Every structure is written in structure tokens, then in C-alpha cells.
Amino acid sequence: KYFGLIAIIISLVIASIFFTFQFNVSKSLKVHLYKEAKAFFSEIVIVRKWIAQHGGVYVPLDKTTGVNPYLAEIKGIKSKIFCDGKEFVLKNPSLVTRELSESPFRTDQVRYKMTSLDPINPNNAPDKFEKSALEQFERGVSEVSTLEKRDDVDYFRYMAPLVTDEACLTCHAQQGYTIGDIRGGISVTVHAEDLMLEIKRAQIFMVIAGIGVLS
């Protein structure tokens, strides 16, 4: 009985060590996804601020770019200009964010989107995760993240709010926003399938190693 009790205690100690190790491995991989998504969010915000500070950017009008009807309705904004006989259309931060996210040159590894509970463009309406995050931002939450599976593929989703500053009011003052208001957020979706497979492999390795030690 004495030796049997010792064996049980040793088994429990070894099992707890393997469980702790596996937990830390899983946690570190998820932290990696979180940092990656947050880094993308920060870069997008910098690009958006640069565009907003310059009042938007004009690009040549061609088959892939049209006049933004939502900008055309805002007083004081020239949604279309002519220069050297060529026609140019205005791209604001929201439109640039969406077009970059949907660019055919992008891979499926990272996607991002600007959205709000009251979007000017209905194409920017939030999905279920984004709507929940936006509602939490209004209650003071600073960021939201989760693992999500779609079509049997794992994704890590991260979202943080966008705070209204002076440059934002050019387009959004008509919606009643003032400086300091949360007017929406940017969601970042990172393809997590590879890292989730690493976690599963680590779990299998830990189980096999644990069985080997206990036997």
C-alpha cells in the first residue's frame, strides 16, 4: 500500500508537470497570435492617421476606382478633381483601409476591416464578433480578441477602438461625433491554422511522453 501510494503521488506530480508545460506552450503560441494581430492594428492606425492628416489621397479615376458616393454628399469635400486633363477621385482613410484589405495582392494570412455601429458605408457593417466588440468598447473595454473557427479553419480575431480626433471630423462630424468619441474600430483577422496545429502536435507529444514516463 505504501509503495502504491508513492507511485500515485509520483504519477500525479509528473502529470501536473506535463500539464503545466503544455498549458504554457499553448499560451505562448496564442500570445504570439495576439502580438501579431495587435502589431497589424498599430500599423493600420498609423497609415490611417497619415491619410487623415493630409485630408485623404487622390488617385486616378479608372475602371477599378469610382467616385465615393458617401464623400460626394459631404459639404466642403471635393470627391473628384481634375489635374493636367486627368480625373482623380478622393480616397479617405476608411476607403483606403477597405481597399487595401481587399487587395488581390494580399494573402489570406491577415485581413482587417474598419467598422462601426453606425457606418456611413453599409459595406462596413460589423459582423457578430465586431458588433459585440464595439458594444464592449462603449462600456470601456480597450480591446477584444478570440479564437474563431470558420469553414473548419482556425482564425485569431483582434479588435480595438478608433477614437475620434480633429482630422476625423471632416467626414464624421455630420454623424454627431466629437473629439474623444469612439466612432468604431478596426478588426484584424489572422490565419491561425498553422499555430493551432503546432498546439495539437504539442498536446499529442505531451500525452505520449507522459505515458512513456508513467509506464
Short mmCIF file of C-alpha atoms in Angstrom, two decimals:
data_model
loop_
_atom_site.label_atom_id
_atom_site.label_comp_id
_atom_site.label_asym_id
_atom_site.label_seq_id
_atom_site.Cartn_x
_atom_site.Cartn_y
_atom_site.Cartn_z
CA LYS A 1 0.00 0.00 0.00
CA TYR A 2 2.83 2.35 0.93
CA PHE A 3 4.63 1.88 -2.40
CA GLY A 4 1.33 2.12 -4.24
CA LEU A 5 0.62 5.49 -2.59
CA ILE A 6 4.09 6.75 -3.54
CA ALA A 7 3.53 5.64 -7.14
CA ILE A 8 0.22 7.50 -7.27
CA ILE A 9 1.81 10.67 -5.87
CA ILE A 10 4.71 10.50 -8.34
CA SER A 11 2.26 9.93 -11.21
CA LEU A 12 0.23 12.96 -10.16
CA VAL A 13 3.35 15.12 -9.89
CA ILE A 14 4.57 14.06 -13.34
CA ALA A 15 1.11 14.56 -14.83
CA SER A 16 0.90 18.06 -13.34
CA ILE A 17 4.34 18.94 -14.75
CA PHE A 18 3.34 17.84 -18.24
CA PHE A 19 0.00 19.64 -17.96
CA THR A 20 1.71 22.87 -16.86
CA PHE A 21 4.25 22.61 -19.67
CA GLN A 22 1.52 22.02 -22.25
CA PHE A 23 -0.53 24.91 -20.88
CA ASN A 24 2.47 27.26 -21.17
CA VAL A 25 3.19 26.13 -24.74
CA SER A 26 -0.42 26.76 -25.78
CA LYS A 27 -0.46 30.11 -24.02
CA SER A 28 2.79 31.26 -25.65
CA LEU A 29 1.50 30.40 -29.13
CA LYS A 30 -1.74 32.30 -28.51
CA VAL A 31 0.25 35.27 -27.16
CA HIS A 32 2.20 35.20 -30.44
CA LEU A 33 -1.06 35.47 -32.39
CA TYR A 34 -2.21 38.31 -30.15
CA LYS A 35 1.01 40.30 -30.63
CA GLU A 36 0.93 39.73 -34.39
CA ALA A 37 -2.65 40.97 -34.68
CA LYS A 38 -2.00 43.97 -32.44
CA ALA A 39 1.09 44.93 -34.46
CA PHE A 40 -1.01 44.93 -37.66
CA PHE A 41 -3.64 47.05 -35.94
CA SER A 42 -1.00 49.62 -34.92
CA GLU A 43 0.40 49.83 -38.45
CA ILE A 44 -3.07 50.33 -39.93
CA VAL A 45 -3.79 53.14 -37.45
CA ILE A 46 -0.55 54.91 -38.42
CA VAL A 47 -1.44 54.72 -42.13
CA ARG A 48 -4.96 55.98 -41.43
CA LYS A 49 -3.68 58.93 -39.39
CA TRP A 50 -1.27 59.91 -42.14
CA ILE A 51 -4.07 59.86 -44.72
CA ALA A 52 -6.45 61.78 -42.45
CA GLN A 53 -3.85 64.46 -41.65
CA HIS A 54 -3.45 65.08 -45.38
CA GLY A 55 -7.18 65.27 -45.98
CA GLY A 56 -7.26 62.00 -47.89
CA VAL A 57 -5.43 60.95 -51.03
CA TYR A 58 -6.42 61.39 -54.66
CA VAL A 59 -5.92 58.55 -57.13
CA PRO A 60 -6.52 58.45 -60.90
CA LEU A 61 -10.05 57.53 -61.87
CA ASP A 62 -10.08 54.21 -63.74
CA LYS A 63 -12.16 51.06 -64.07
CA THR A 64 -11.24 49.88 -60.58
CA THR A 65 -11.92 53.17 -58.79
CA GLY A 66 -15.11 55.15 -58.79
CA VAL A 67 -16.30 58.29 -57.06
CA ASN A 68 -17.15 57.54 -53.44
CA PRO A 69 -20.86 58.50 -53.19
CA TYR A 70 -20.62 58.95 -49.44
CA LEU A 71 -17.82 61.50 -49.71
CA ALA A 72 -19.64 63.28 -52.52
CA GLU A 73 -22.52 64.04 -50.13
CA ILE A 74 -20.31 65.77 -47.54
CA LYS A 75 -20.13 69.55 -47.90
CA GLY A 76 -16.67 71.06 -48.29
CA ILE A 77 -15.12 67.87 -49.66
CA LYS A 78 -14.04 67.57 -53.28
CA SER A 79 -14.62 63.92 -54.04
CA LYS A 80 -13.34 64.44 -57.59
CA ILE A 81 -10.77 66.81 -59.12
CA PHE A 82 -9.11 67.38 -62.49
CA CYS A 83 -5.37 67.84 -62.96
CA ASP A 84 -3.46 68.01 -66.28
CA GLY A 85 -6.51 66.77 -68.10
CA LYS A 86 -6.87 63.72 -65.87
CA GLU A 87 -9.63 62.92 -63.39
CA PHE A 88 -8.78 61.98 -59.80
CA VAL A 89 -11.04 60.70 -57.01
CA LEU A 90 -10.62 61.14 -53.26
CA LYS A 91 -9.89 58.19 -51.00
CA ASN A 92 -10.49 58.72 -47.29
CA PRO A 93 -8.93 56.53 -44.52
CA SER A 94 -11.94 54.17 -44.35
CA LEU A 95 -11.95 53.52 -48.07
CA VAL A 96 -8.17 53.04 -48.20
CA THR A 97 -8.38 50.60 -45.28
CA ARG A 98 -11.10 48.57 -47.01
CA GLU A 99 -9.43 48.57 -50.44
CA LEU A 100 -6.08 47.53 -49.00
CA SER A 101 -7.75 44.72 -47.08
CA GLU A 102 -9.50 43.51 -50.24
CA SER A 103 -6.48 43.98 -52.49
CA PRO A 104 -5.78 40.97 -54.77
CA PHE A 105 -2.11 41.33 -53.85
CA ARG A 106 -2.84 40.36 -50.25
CA THR A 107 -2.64 36.82 -48.92
CA ASP A 108 -5.20 35.20 -46.63
CA GLN A 109 -2.79 35.30 -43.69
CA VAL A 110 -4.09 38.63 -42.40
CA ARG A 111 -7.28 40.53 -43.10
CA TYR A 112 -8.51 43.72 -41.50
CA LYS A 113 -11.60 45.89 -41.61
CA MET A 114 -12.84 49.17 -40.23
CA THR A 115 -16.38 49.09 -38.91
CA SER A 116 -18.76 50.81 -36.52
CA LEU A 117 -22.26 50.50 -35.14
CA ASP A 118 -23.25 53.42 -37.38
CA PRO A 119 -21.20 53.08 -40.60
CA ILE A 120 -21.57 55.62 -43.41
CA ASN A 121 -20.93 52.85 -45.91
CA PRO A 122 -23.16 49.77 -45.38
CA ASN A 123 -20.30 47.60 -46.70
CA ASN A 124 -18.51 48.40 -43.42
CA ALA A 125 -21.28 46.97 -41.24
CA PRO A 126 -19.96 44.79 -38.38
CA ASP A 127 -20.28 41.03 -38.18
CA LYS A 128 -21.25 39.24 -34.96
CA PHE A 129 -17.77 39.39 -33.36
CA GLU A 130 -17.24 43.02 -34.38
CA LYS A 131 -20.65 44.14 -33.13
CA SER A 132 -20.01 42.52 -29.74
CA ALA A 133 -16.58 44.17 -29.53
CA LEU A 134 -17.98 47.60 -30.46
CA GLU A 135 -20.62 47.31 -27.75
CA GLN A 136 -17.90 46.41 -25.24
CA PHE A 137 -15.83 49.44 -26.30
CA GLU A 138 -18.77 51.66 -25.39
CA ARG A 139 -18.61 50.14 -21.89
CA GLY A 140 -14.91 50.99 -21.54
CA VAL A 141 -13.22 47.80 -22.80
CA SER A 142 -9.94 48.67 -24.55
CA GLU A 143 -9.55 45.60 -26.82
CA VAL A 144 -11.21 42.26 -27.60
CA SER A 145 -9.72 39.06 -29.02
CA THR A 146 -10.82 35.48 -29.57
CA LEU A 147 -10.09 32.29 -31.47
CA GLU A 148 -12.70 31.51 -34.10
CA LYS A 149 -13.29 28.60 -36.47
CA ARG A 150 -14.89 29.22 -39.87
CA ASP A 151 -15.30 26.54 -42.50
CA ASP A 152 -13.06 24.24 -40.42
CA VAL A 153 -10.26 26.83 -40.45
CA ASP A 154 -8.91 28.46 -37.27
CA TYR A 155 -8.57 32.24 -37.08
CA PHE A 156 -7.44 34.62 -34.36
CA ARG A 157 -9.51 37.78 -34.21
CA TYR A 158 -8.47 41.03 -32.58
CA MET A 159 -10.25 44.35 -32.41
CA ALA A 160 -9.55 47.71 -30.79
CA PRO A 161 -11.45 51.02 -30.96
CA LEU A 162 -10.81 54.11 -33.05
CA VAL A 163 -11.06 57.36 -31.11
CA THR A 164 -12.27 60.49 -32.89
CA ASP A 165 -9.67 63.23 -33.35
CA GLU A 166 -9.82 66.55 -35.21
CA ALA A 167 -8.84 65.02 -38.57
CA CYS A 168 -11.75 62.57 -38.33
CA LEU A 169 -14.40 65.28 -38.05
CA THR A 170 -14.11 66.24 -41.71
CA CYS A 171 -16.05 63.13 -42.67
CA HIS A 172 -17.74 62.15 -39.41
CA ALA A 173 -18.91 65.42 -37.81
CA GLN A 174 -22.23 65.02 -39.66
CA GLN A 175 -22.82 61.85 -37.65
CA GLY A 176 -22.64 63.81 -34.40
CA TYR A 177 -19.17 62.64 -33.30
CA THR A 178 -16.94 64.90 -31.23
CA ILE A 179 -13.26 64.66 -30.35
CA GLY A 180 -12.66 61.78 -27.96
CA ASP A 181 -15.70 59.75 -29.01
CA ILE A 182 -15.29 56.12 -30.00
CA ARG A 183 -16.57 56.08 -33.58
CA GLY A 184 -15.79 52.48 -34.43
CA GLY A 185 -12.91 50.08 -34.52
CA ILE A 186 -10.59 48.03 -36.67
CA SER A 187 -10.79 44.26 -36.58
CA VAL A 188 -7.81 42.14 -37.55
CA THR A 189 -8.21 38.50 -38.56
CA VAL A 190 -5.08 36.33 -38.54
CA HIS A 191 -4.96 32.86 -40.11
CA ALA A 192 -4.21 30.63 -37.10
CA GLU A 193 -4.37 27.16 -38.62
CA ASP A 194 -0.59 26.55 -38.57
CA LEU A 195 -0.18 27.59 -34.94
CA MET A 196 -3.21 25.60 -33.83
CA LEU A 197 -1.68 22.54 -35.49
CA GLU A 198 1.51 23.20 -33.50
CA ILE A 199 -0.55 23.26 -30.31
CA LYS A 200 -2.23 19.96 -31.22
CA ARG A 201 1.15 18.37 -32.02
CA ALA A 202 2.50 19.56 -28.69
CA GLN A 203 -0.52 18.07 -26.90
CA ILE A 204 0.00 14.70 -28.60
CA PHE A 205 3.71 14.77 -27.77
CA MET A 206 2.98 15.55 -24.13
CA VAL A 207 0.48 12.67 -23.86
CA ILE A 208 2.88 10.17 -25.44
CA ALA A 209 5.79 11.38 -23.32
CA GLY A 210 3.65 11.25 -20.17
CA ILE A 211 2.52 7.70 -20.89
CA GLY A 212 6.13 6.70 -21.52
CA VAL A 213 7.35 8.13 -18.21
CA LEU A 214 4.48 6.65 -16.19
CA SER A 215 4.92 3.23 -17.75
#
